[in-house]
mmCIF file of C-alpha atoms and ligand atoms in Angstrom:
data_model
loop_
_atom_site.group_PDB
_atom_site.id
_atom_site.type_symbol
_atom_site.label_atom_id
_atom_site.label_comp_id
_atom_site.label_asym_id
_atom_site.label_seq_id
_atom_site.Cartn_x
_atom_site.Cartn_y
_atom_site.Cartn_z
ATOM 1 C CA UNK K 192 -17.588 24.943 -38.344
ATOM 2 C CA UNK K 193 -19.291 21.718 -37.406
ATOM 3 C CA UNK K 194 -19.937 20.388 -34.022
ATOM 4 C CA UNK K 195 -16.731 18.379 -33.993
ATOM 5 C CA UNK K 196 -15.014 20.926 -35.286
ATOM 6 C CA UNK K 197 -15.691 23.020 -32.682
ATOM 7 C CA UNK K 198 -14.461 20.488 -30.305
ATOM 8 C CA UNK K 199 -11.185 20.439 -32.169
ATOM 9 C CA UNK K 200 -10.864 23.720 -31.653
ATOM 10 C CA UNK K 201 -11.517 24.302 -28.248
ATOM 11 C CA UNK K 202 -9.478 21.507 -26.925
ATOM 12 C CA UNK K 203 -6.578 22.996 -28.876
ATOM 13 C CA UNK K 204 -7.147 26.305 -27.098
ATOM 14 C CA UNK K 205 -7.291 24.465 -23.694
ATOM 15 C CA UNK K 206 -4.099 21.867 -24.469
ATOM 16 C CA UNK K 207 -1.797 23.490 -27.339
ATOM 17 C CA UNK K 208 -2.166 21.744 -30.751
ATOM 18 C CA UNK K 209 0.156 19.275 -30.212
ATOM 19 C CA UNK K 210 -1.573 17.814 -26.982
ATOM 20 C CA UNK K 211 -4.878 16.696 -28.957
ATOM 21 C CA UNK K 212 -4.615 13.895 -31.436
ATOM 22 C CA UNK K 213 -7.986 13.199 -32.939
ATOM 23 C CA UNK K 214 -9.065 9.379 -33.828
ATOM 24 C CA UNK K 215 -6.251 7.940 -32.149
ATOM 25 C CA UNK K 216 -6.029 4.173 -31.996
ATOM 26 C CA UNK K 217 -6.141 3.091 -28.298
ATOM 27 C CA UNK K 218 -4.181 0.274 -28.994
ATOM 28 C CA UNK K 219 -1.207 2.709 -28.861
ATOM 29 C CA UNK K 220 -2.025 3.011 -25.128
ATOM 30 C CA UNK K 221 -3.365 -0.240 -23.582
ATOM 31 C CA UNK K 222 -1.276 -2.814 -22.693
ATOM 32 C CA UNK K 223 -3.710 -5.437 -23.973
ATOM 33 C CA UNK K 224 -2.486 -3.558 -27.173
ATOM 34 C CA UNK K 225 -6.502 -3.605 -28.068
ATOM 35 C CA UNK K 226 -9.038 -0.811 -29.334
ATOM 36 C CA UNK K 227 -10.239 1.532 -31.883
ATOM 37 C CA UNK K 228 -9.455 4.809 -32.201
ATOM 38 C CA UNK K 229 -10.420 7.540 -29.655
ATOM 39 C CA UNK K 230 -12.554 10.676 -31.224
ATOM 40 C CA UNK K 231 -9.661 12.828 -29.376
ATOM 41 C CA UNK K 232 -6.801 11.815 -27.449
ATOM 42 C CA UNK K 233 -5.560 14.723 -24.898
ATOM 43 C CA UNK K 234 -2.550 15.199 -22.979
ATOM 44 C CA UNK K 235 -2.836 17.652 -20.313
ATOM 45 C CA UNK K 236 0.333 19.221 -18.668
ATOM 46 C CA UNK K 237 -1.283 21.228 -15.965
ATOM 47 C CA UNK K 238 -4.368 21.032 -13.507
ATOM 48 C CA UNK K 239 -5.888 23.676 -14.711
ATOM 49 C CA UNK K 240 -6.042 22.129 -18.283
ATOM 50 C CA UNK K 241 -7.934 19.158 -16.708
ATOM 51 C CA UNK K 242 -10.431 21.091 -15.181
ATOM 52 C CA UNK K 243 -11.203 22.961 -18.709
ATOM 53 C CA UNK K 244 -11.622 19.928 -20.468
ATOM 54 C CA UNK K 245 -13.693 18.685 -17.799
ATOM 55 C CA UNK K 246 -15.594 21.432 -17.928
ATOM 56 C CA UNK K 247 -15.575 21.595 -21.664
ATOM 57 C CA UNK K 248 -17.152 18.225 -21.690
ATOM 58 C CA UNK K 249 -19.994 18.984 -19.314
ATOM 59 C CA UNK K 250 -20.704 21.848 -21.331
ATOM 60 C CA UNK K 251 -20.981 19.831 -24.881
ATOM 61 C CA UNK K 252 -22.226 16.645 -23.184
ATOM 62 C CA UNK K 253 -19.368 15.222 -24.281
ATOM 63 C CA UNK K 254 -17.970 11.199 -22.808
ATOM 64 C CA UNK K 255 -14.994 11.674 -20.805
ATOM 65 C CA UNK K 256 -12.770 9.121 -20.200
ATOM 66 C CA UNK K 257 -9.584 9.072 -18.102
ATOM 67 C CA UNK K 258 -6.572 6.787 -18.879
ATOM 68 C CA UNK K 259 -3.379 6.530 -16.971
ATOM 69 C CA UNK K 260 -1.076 3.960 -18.947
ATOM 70 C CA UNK K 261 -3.490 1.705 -19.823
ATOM 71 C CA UNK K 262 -2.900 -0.804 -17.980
ATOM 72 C CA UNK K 263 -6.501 -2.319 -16.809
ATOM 73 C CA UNK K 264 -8.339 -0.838 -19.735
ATOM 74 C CA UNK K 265 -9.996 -3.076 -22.537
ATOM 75 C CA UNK K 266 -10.897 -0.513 -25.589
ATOM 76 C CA UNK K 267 -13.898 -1.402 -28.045
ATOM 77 C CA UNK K 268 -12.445 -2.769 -31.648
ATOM 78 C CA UNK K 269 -14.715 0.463 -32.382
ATOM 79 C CA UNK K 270 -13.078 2.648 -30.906
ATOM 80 C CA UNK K 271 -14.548 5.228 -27.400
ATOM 81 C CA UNK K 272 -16.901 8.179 -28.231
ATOM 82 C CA UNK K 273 -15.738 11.494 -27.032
ATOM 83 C CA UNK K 274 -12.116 12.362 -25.377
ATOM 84 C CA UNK K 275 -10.005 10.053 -23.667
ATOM 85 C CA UNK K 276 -7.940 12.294 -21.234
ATOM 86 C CA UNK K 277 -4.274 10.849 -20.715
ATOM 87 C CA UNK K 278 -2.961 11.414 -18.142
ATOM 88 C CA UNK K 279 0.541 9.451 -18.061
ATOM 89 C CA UNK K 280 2.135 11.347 -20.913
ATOM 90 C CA UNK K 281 2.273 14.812 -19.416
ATOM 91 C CA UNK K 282 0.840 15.246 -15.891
ATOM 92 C CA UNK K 283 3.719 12.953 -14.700
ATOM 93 C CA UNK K 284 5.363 14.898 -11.428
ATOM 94 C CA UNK K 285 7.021 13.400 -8.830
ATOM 95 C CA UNK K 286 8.050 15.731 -5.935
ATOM 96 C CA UNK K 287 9.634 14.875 -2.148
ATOM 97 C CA UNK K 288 8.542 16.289 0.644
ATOM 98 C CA UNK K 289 9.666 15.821 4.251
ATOM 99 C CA UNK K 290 9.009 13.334 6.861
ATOM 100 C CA UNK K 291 9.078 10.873 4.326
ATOM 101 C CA UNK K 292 6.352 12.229 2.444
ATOM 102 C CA UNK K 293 5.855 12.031 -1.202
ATOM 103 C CA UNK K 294 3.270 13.853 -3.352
ATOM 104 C CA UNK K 295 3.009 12.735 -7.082
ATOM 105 C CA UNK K 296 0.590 13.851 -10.051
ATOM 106 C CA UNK K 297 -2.047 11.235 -11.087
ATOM 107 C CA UNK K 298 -0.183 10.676 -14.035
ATOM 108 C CA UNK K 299 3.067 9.588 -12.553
ATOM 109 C CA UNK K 300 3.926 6.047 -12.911
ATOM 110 C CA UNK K 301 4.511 3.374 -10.217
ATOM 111 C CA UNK K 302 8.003 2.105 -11.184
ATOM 112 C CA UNK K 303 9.089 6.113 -11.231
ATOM 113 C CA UNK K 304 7.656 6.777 -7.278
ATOM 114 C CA UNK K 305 9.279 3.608 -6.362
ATOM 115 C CA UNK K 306 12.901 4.650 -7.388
ATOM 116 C CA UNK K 307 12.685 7.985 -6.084
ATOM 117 C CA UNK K 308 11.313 6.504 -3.157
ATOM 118 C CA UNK K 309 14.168 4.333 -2.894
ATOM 119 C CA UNK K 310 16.372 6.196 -3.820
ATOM 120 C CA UNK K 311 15.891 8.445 -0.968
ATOM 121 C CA UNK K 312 15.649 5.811 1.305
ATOM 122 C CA UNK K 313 12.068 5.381 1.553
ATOM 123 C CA UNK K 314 10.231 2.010 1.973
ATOM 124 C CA UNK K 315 6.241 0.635 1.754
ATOM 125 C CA UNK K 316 6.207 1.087 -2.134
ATOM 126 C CA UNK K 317 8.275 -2.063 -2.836
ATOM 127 C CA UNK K 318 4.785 -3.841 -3.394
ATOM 128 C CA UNK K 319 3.832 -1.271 -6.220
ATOM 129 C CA UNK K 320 6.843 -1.083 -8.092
ATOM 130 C CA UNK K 321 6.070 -3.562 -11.076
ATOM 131 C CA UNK K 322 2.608 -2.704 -11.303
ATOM 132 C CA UNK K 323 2.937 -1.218 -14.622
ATOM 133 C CA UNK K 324 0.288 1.755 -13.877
ATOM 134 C CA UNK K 325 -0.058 5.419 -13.009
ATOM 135 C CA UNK K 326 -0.691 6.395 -8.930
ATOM 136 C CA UNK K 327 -4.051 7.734 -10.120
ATOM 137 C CA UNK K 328 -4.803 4.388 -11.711
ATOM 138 C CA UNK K 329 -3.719 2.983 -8.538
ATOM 139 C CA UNK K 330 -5.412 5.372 -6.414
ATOM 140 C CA UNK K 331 -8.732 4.822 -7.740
ATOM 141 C CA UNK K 332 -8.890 0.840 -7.845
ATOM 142 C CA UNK K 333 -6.358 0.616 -3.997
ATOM 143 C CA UNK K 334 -4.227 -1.355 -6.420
ATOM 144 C CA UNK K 335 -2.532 -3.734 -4.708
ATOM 145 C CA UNK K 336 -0.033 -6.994 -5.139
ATOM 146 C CA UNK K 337 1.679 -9.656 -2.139
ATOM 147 C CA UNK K 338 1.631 -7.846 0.947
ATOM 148 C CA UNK K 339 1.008 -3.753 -0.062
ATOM 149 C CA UNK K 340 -1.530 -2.389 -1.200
ATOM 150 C CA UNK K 341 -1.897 1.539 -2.123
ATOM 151 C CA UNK K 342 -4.548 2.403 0.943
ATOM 152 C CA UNK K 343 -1.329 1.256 3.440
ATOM 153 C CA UNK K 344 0.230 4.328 2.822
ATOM 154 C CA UNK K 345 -1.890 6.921 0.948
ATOM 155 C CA UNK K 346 -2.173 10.205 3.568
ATOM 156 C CA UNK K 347 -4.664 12.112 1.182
ATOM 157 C CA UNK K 348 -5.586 12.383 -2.321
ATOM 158 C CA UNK K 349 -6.831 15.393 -4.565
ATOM 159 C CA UNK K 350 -9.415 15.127 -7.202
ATOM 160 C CA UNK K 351 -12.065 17.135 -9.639
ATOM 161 C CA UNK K 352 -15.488 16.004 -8.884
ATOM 162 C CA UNK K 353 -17.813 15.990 -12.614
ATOM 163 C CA UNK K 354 -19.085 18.844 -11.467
ATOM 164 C CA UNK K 355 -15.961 21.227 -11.639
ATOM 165 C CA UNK K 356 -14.586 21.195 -7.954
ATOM 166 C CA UNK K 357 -11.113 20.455 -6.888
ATOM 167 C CA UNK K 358 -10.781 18.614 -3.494
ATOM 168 C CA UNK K 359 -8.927 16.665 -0.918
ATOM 169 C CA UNK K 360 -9.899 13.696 0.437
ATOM 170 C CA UNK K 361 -8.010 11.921 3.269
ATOM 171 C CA UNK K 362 -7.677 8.519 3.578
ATOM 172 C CA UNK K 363 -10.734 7.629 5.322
ATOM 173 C CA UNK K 364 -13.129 9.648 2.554
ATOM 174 C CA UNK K 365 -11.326 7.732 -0.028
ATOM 175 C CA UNK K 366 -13.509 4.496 1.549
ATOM 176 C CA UNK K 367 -10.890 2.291 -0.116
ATOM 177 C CA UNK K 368 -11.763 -1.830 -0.183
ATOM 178 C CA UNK K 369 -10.638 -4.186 -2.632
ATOM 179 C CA UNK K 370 -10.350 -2.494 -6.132
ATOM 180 C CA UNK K 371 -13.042 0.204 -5.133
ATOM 181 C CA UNK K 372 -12.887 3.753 -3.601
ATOM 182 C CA UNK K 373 -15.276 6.322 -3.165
ATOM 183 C CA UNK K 374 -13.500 8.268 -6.131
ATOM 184 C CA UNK K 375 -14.281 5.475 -8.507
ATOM 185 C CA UNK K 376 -17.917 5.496 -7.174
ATOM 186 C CA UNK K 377 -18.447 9.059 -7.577
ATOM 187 C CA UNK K 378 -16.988 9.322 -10.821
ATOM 188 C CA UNK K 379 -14.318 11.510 -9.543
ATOM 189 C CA UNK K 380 -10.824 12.471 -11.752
ATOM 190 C CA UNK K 381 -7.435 11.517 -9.280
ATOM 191 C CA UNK K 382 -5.120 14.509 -10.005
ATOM 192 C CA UNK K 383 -2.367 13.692 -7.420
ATOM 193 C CA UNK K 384 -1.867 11.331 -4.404
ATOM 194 C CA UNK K 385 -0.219 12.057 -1.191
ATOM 195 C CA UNK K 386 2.162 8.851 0.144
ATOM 196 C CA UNK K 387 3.585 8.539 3.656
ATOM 197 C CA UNK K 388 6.578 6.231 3.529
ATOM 198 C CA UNK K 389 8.904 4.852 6.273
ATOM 199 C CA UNK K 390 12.569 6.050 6.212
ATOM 200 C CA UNK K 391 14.910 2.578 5.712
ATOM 201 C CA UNK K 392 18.378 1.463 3.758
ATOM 202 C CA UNK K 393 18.051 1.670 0.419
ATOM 203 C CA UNK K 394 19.849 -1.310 -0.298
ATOM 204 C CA UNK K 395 17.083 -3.118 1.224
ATOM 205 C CA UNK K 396 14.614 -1.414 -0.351
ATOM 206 C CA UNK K 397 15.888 -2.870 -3.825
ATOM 207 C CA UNK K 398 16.663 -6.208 -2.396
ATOM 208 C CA UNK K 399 12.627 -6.446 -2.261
ATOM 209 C CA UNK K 400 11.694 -4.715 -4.822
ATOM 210 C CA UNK K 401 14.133 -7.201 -6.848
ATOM 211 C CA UNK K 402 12.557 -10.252 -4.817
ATOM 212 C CA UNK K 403 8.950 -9.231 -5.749
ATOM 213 C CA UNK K 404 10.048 -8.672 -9.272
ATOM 214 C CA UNK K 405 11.654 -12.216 -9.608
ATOM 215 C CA UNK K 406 8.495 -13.695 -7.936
ATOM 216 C CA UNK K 407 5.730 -11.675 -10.929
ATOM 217 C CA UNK K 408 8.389 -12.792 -13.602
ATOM 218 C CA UNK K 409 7.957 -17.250 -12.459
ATOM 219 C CA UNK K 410 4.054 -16.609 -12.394
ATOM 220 C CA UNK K 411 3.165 -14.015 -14.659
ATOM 221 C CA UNK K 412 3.205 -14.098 -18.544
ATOM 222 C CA UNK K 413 5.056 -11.110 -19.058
ATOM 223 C CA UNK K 414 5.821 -11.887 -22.077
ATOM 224 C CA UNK K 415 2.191 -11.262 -23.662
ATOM 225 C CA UNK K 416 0.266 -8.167 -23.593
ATOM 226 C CA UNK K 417 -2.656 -8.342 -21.306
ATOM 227 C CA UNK K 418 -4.625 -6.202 -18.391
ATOM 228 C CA UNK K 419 -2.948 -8.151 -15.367
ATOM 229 C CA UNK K 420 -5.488 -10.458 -13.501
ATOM 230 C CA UNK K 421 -8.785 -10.250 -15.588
ATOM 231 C CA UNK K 422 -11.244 -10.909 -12.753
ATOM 232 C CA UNK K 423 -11.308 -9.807 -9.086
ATOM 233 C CA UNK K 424 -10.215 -12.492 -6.743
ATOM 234 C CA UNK K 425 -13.542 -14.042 -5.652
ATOM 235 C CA UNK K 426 -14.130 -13.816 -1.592
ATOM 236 C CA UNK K 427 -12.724 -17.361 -0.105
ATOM 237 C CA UNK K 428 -11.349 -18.431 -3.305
ATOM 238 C CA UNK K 429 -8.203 -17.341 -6.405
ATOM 239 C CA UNK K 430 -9.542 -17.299 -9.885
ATOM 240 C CA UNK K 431 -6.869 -18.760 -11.606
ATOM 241 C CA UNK K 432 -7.633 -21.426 -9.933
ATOM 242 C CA UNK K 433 -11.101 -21.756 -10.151
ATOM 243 C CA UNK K 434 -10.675 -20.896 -13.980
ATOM 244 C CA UNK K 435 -8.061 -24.338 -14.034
ATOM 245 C CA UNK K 436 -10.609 -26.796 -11.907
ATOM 246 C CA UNK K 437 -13.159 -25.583 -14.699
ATOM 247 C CA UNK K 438 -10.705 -26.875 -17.231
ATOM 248 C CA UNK K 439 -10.550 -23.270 -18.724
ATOM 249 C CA UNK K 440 -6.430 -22.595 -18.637
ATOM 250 C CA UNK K 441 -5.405 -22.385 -22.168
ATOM 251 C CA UNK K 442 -8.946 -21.532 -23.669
ATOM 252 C CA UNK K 443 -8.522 -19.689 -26.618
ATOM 253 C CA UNK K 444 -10.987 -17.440 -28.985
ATOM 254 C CA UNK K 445 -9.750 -15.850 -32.402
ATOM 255 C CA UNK K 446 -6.659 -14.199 -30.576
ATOM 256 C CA UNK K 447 -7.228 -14.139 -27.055
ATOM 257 C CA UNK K 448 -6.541 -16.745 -24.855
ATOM 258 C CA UNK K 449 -6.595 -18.026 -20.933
ATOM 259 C CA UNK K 450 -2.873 -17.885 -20.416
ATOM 260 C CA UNK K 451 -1.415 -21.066 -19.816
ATOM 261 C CA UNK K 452 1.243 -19.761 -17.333
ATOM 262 C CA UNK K 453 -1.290 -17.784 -15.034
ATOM 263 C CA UNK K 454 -4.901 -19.006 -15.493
ATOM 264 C CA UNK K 455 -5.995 -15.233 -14.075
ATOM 265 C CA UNK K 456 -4.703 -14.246 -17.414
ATOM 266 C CA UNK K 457 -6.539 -13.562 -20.411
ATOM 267 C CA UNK K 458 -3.314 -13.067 -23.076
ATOM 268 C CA UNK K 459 -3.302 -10.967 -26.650
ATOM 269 C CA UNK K 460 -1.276 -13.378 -28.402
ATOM 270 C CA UNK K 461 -1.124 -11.477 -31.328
ATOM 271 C CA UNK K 462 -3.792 -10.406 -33.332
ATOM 272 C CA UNK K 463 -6.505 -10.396 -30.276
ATOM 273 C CA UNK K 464 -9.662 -7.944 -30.735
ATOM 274 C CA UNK K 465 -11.773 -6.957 -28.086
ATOM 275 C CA UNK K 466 -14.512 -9.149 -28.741
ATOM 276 C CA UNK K 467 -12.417 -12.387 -28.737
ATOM 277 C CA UNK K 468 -11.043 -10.976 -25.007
ATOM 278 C CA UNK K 469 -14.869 -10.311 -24.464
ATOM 279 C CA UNK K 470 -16.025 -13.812 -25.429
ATOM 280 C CA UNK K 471 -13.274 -15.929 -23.690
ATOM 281 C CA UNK K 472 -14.012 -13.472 -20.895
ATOM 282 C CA UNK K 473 -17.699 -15.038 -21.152
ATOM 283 C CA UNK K 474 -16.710 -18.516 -21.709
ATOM 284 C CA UNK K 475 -14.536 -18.362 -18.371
ATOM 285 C CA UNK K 476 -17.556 -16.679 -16.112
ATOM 286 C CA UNK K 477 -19.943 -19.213 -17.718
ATOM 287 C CA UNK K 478 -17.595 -22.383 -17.412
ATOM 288 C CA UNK K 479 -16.473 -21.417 -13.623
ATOM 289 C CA UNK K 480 -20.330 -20.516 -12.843
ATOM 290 C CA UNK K 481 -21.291 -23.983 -13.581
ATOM 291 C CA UNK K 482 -18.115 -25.997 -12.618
ATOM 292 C CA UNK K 483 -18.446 -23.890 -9.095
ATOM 293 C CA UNK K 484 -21.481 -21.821 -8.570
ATOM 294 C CA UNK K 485 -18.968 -18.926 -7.944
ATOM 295 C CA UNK K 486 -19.488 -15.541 -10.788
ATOM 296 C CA UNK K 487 -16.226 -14.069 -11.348
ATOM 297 C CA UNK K 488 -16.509 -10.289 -11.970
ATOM 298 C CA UNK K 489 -13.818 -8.707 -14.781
ATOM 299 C CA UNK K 490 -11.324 -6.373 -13.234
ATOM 300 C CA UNK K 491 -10.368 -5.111 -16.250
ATOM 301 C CA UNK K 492 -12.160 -1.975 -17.350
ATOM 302 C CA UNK K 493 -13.692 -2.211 -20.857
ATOM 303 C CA UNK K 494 -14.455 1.063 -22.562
ATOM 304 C CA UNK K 495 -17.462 1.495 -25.284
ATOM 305 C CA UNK K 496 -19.035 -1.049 -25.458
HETATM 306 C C1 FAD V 218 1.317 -7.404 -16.332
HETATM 307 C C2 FAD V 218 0.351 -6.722 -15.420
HETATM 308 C C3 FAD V 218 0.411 -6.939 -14.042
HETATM 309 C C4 FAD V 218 -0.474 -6.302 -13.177
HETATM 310 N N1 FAD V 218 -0.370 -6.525 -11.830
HETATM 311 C C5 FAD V 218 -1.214 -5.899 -10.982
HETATM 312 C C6 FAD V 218 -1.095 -6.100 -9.563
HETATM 313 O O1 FAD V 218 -0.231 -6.809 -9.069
HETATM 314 N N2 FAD V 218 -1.976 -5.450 -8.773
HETATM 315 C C7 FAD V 218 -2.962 -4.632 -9.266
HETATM 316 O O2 FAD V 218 -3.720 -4.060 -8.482
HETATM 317 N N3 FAD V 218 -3.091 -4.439 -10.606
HETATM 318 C C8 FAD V 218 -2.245 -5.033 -11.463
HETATM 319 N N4 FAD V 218 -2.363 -4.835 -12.805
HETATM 320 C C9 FAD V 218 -3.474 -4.004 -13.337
HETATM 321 C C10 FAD V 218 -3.114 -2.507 -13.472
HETATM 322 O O3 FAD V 218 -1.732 -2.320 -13.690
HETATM 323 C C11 FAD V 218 -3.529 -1.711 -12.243
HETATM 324 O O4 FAD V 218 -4.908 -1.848 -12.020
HETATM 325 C C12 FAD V 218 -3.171 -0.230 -12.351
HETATM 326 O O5 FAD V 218 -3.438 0.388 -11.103
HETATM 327 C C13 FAD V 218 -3.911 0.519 -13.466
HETATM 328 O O6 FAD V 218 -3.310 1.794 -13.597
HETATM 329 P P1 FAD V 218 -3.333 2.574 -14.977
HETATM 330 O O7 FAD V 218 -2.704 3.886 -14.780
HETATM 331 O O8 FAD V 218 -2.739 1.728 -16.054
HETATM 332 O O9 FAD V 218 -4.890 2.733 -15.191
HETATM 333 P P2 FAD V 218 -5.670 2.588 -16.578
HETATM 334 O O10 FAD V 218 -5.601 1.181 -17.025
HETATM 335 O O11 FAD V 218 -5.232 3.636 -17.504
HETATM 336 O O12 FAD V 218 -7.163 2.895 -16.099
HETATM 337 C C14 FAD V 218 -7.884 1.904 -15.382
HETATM 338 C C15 FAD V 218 -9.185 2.541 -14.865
HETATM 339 O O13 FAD V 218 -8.855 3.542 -13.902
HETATM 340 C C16 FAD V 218 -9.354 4.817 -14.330
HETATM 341 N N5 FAD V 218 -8.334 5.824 -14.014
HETATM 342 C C17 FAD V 218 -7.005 5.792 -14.288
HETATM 343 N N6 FAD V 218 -6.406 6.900 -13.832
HETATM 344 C C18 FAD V 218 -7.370 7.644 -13.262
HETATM 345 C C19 FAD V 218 -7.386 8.915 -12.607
HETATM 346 N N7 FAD V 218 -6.284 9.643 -12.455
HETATM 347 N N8 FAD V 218 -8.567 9.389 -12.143
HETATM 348 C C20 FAD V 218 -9.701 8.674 -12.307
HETATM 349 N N9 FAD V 218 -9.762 7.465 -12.907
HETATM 350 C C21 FAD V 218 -8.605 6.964 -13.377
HETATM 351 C C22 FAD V 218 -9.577 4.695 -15.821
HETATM 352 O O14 FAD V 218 -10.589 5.574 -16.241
HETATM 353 C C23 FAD V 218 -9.953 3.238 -15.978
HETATM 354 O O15 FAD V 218 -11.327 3.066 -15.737
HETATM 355 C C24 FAD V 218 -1.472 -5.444 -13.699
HETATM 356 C C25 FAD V 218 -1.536 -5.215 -15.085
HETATM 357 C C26 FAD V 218 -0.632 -5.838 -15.929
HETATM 358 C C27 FAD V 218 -0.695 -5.557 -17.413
#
């Protein structure tokens, strides 16, 4: 049995057969609808599976990467090394508690916690609701959007460090700022979040989360797959609109373009690869450096490369 075999073989063992997909196209699972194949996909139902495959990877050296839905990821037209761990697929549970409390796996989706949320009459998620992530995603980049952001009402969050432990960190060891936590530093894995929510009408609730919606769908190019904003909003300034006084809106390599609704936007109009996003990703940071003297950092996450 060869090395990869092996690999196969054990991950099948810690997952079940039909969990592990191997040299699965990540374009399947980014919303950029970008990137090569992963050497092995996995979809992990339990905790316990994570912390094998964790485990299986320090053992065999092996690149681990974790991916909620994909949704600030841009995947290499050549595809990631090693396993990507998904976590949105299976690890998905949302549960209730009391005193407003929710506590949801890492893999559970944002619009799913909102409408349980507001369905029990539960407000301070509105903000998160069309953020088309997982609450691990969210958890480990304080995602945020108009006046929420997830570090308003995370209590505590659990995690597997690289080196096998599971533990709970409350709010203030999570050291969230904008787009950064200490789990992202660390290299930690989110396995669930803890929310504290406040109890109000539910009919409210949806009244905002129907305003916010209306307010992403006049800005936003929903319409075209991208990552969301593609650069972190410089200190004292917005980049779409640095990216427009640099005469960048509508800037277009191979398939990729500078949307022309949202200038924050870098769009997959079609037949995009990762290097076109890469280059007009370039372009913009080059073009806004010299137009302004500001460097725009990606927010987007970009995988093997
Ligand atoms: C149309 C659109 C609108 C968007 N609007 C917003 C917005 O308003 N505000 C905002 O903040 N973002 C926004 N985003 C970006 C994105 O949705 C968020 O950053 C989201 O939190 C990413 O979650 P995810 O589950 O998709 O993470 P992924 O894209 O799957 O992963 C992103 C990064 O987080 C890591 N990661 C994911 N889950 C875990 C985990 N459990 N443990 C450890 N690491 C993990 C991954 O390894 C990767 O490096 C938008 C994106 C799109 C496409």
């Amino acid at each position: 049995m060869d090395a990869g075999d092996f690999l196969t073989h054990r991950l099948q063992n810690a997952v079940g057969r039909d969990n592990v997909f191997e040299q699965e196209p990540l374009c399947r699972h980014t919303t950029f609808q970008i990137g090569g194949p992963a050497q092995w996909l996995v979809l992990p139902c339990k905790e316990p599976e994570i912390v094998a495959i964790n485990a299986l990877c320090r053992e065999t050296s092996t690149p681990l990467h974790v991916l909620g839905l994909g949704s600030n990821v841009l995947a290499a037209d050549e595809g990631v090394r090693g396993i990507v761990l998904k976590l949105a697929e299976r690890f998905t549970g949302v549960a209730l508690e009391d005193e407003g409390r929710i506590t949801a796996q890492a893999g559970a989706s944002n619009d799913v916690i909102a409408a349980a949320a507001c369905d029990a009459g539960l407000t301070g998620f509105e903000f998160a609701a069309d953020i088309p992530g997982t609450i691990g995603g969210a958890a480990i980049m304080n995602a945020g959007a108009y006046e929420g952001q997830l570090s308003d009402i995370a209590e505590w969050v659990r995690c597997l460090t690289p080196d096998g432990c599971v533990i709970k960190l409350s709010a203030e060891e999570a050291c969230w700022g904008y787009r950064k936590s200490s789990m992202m530093e660390k290299g930690y894995i989110v396995l669930a979040v803890g929310l504290r929510l406040t109890p109000d009408d539910p009919a409210n609730i949806r009244e905002r989360m129907d305003g916010l919606r209306q307010r992403r769908k006049a800005k936003q190019p929903l319409d075209m797959p991208s990552a969301g904003s593609t650069f972190k909003r410089p200190e004292g300034h917005y980049a779409g609109q640095l990216i427009q006084d640099a005469g960048m809106q509508g800037h277009r390599v191979g398939g990729a373009q500078v949307s022309p609704k949202h200038a924050g936007f870098v769009v997959n109009c079609g037949d995009a690869t990762a290097a076109d996003v890469r280059q007009v990703i370039a372009d913009v940071q080059h073009a806004v450096r010299a137009h302004t003297g500001v460097t725009l950092e990606p927010e987007v996450h970009q995988w093997g490369f």
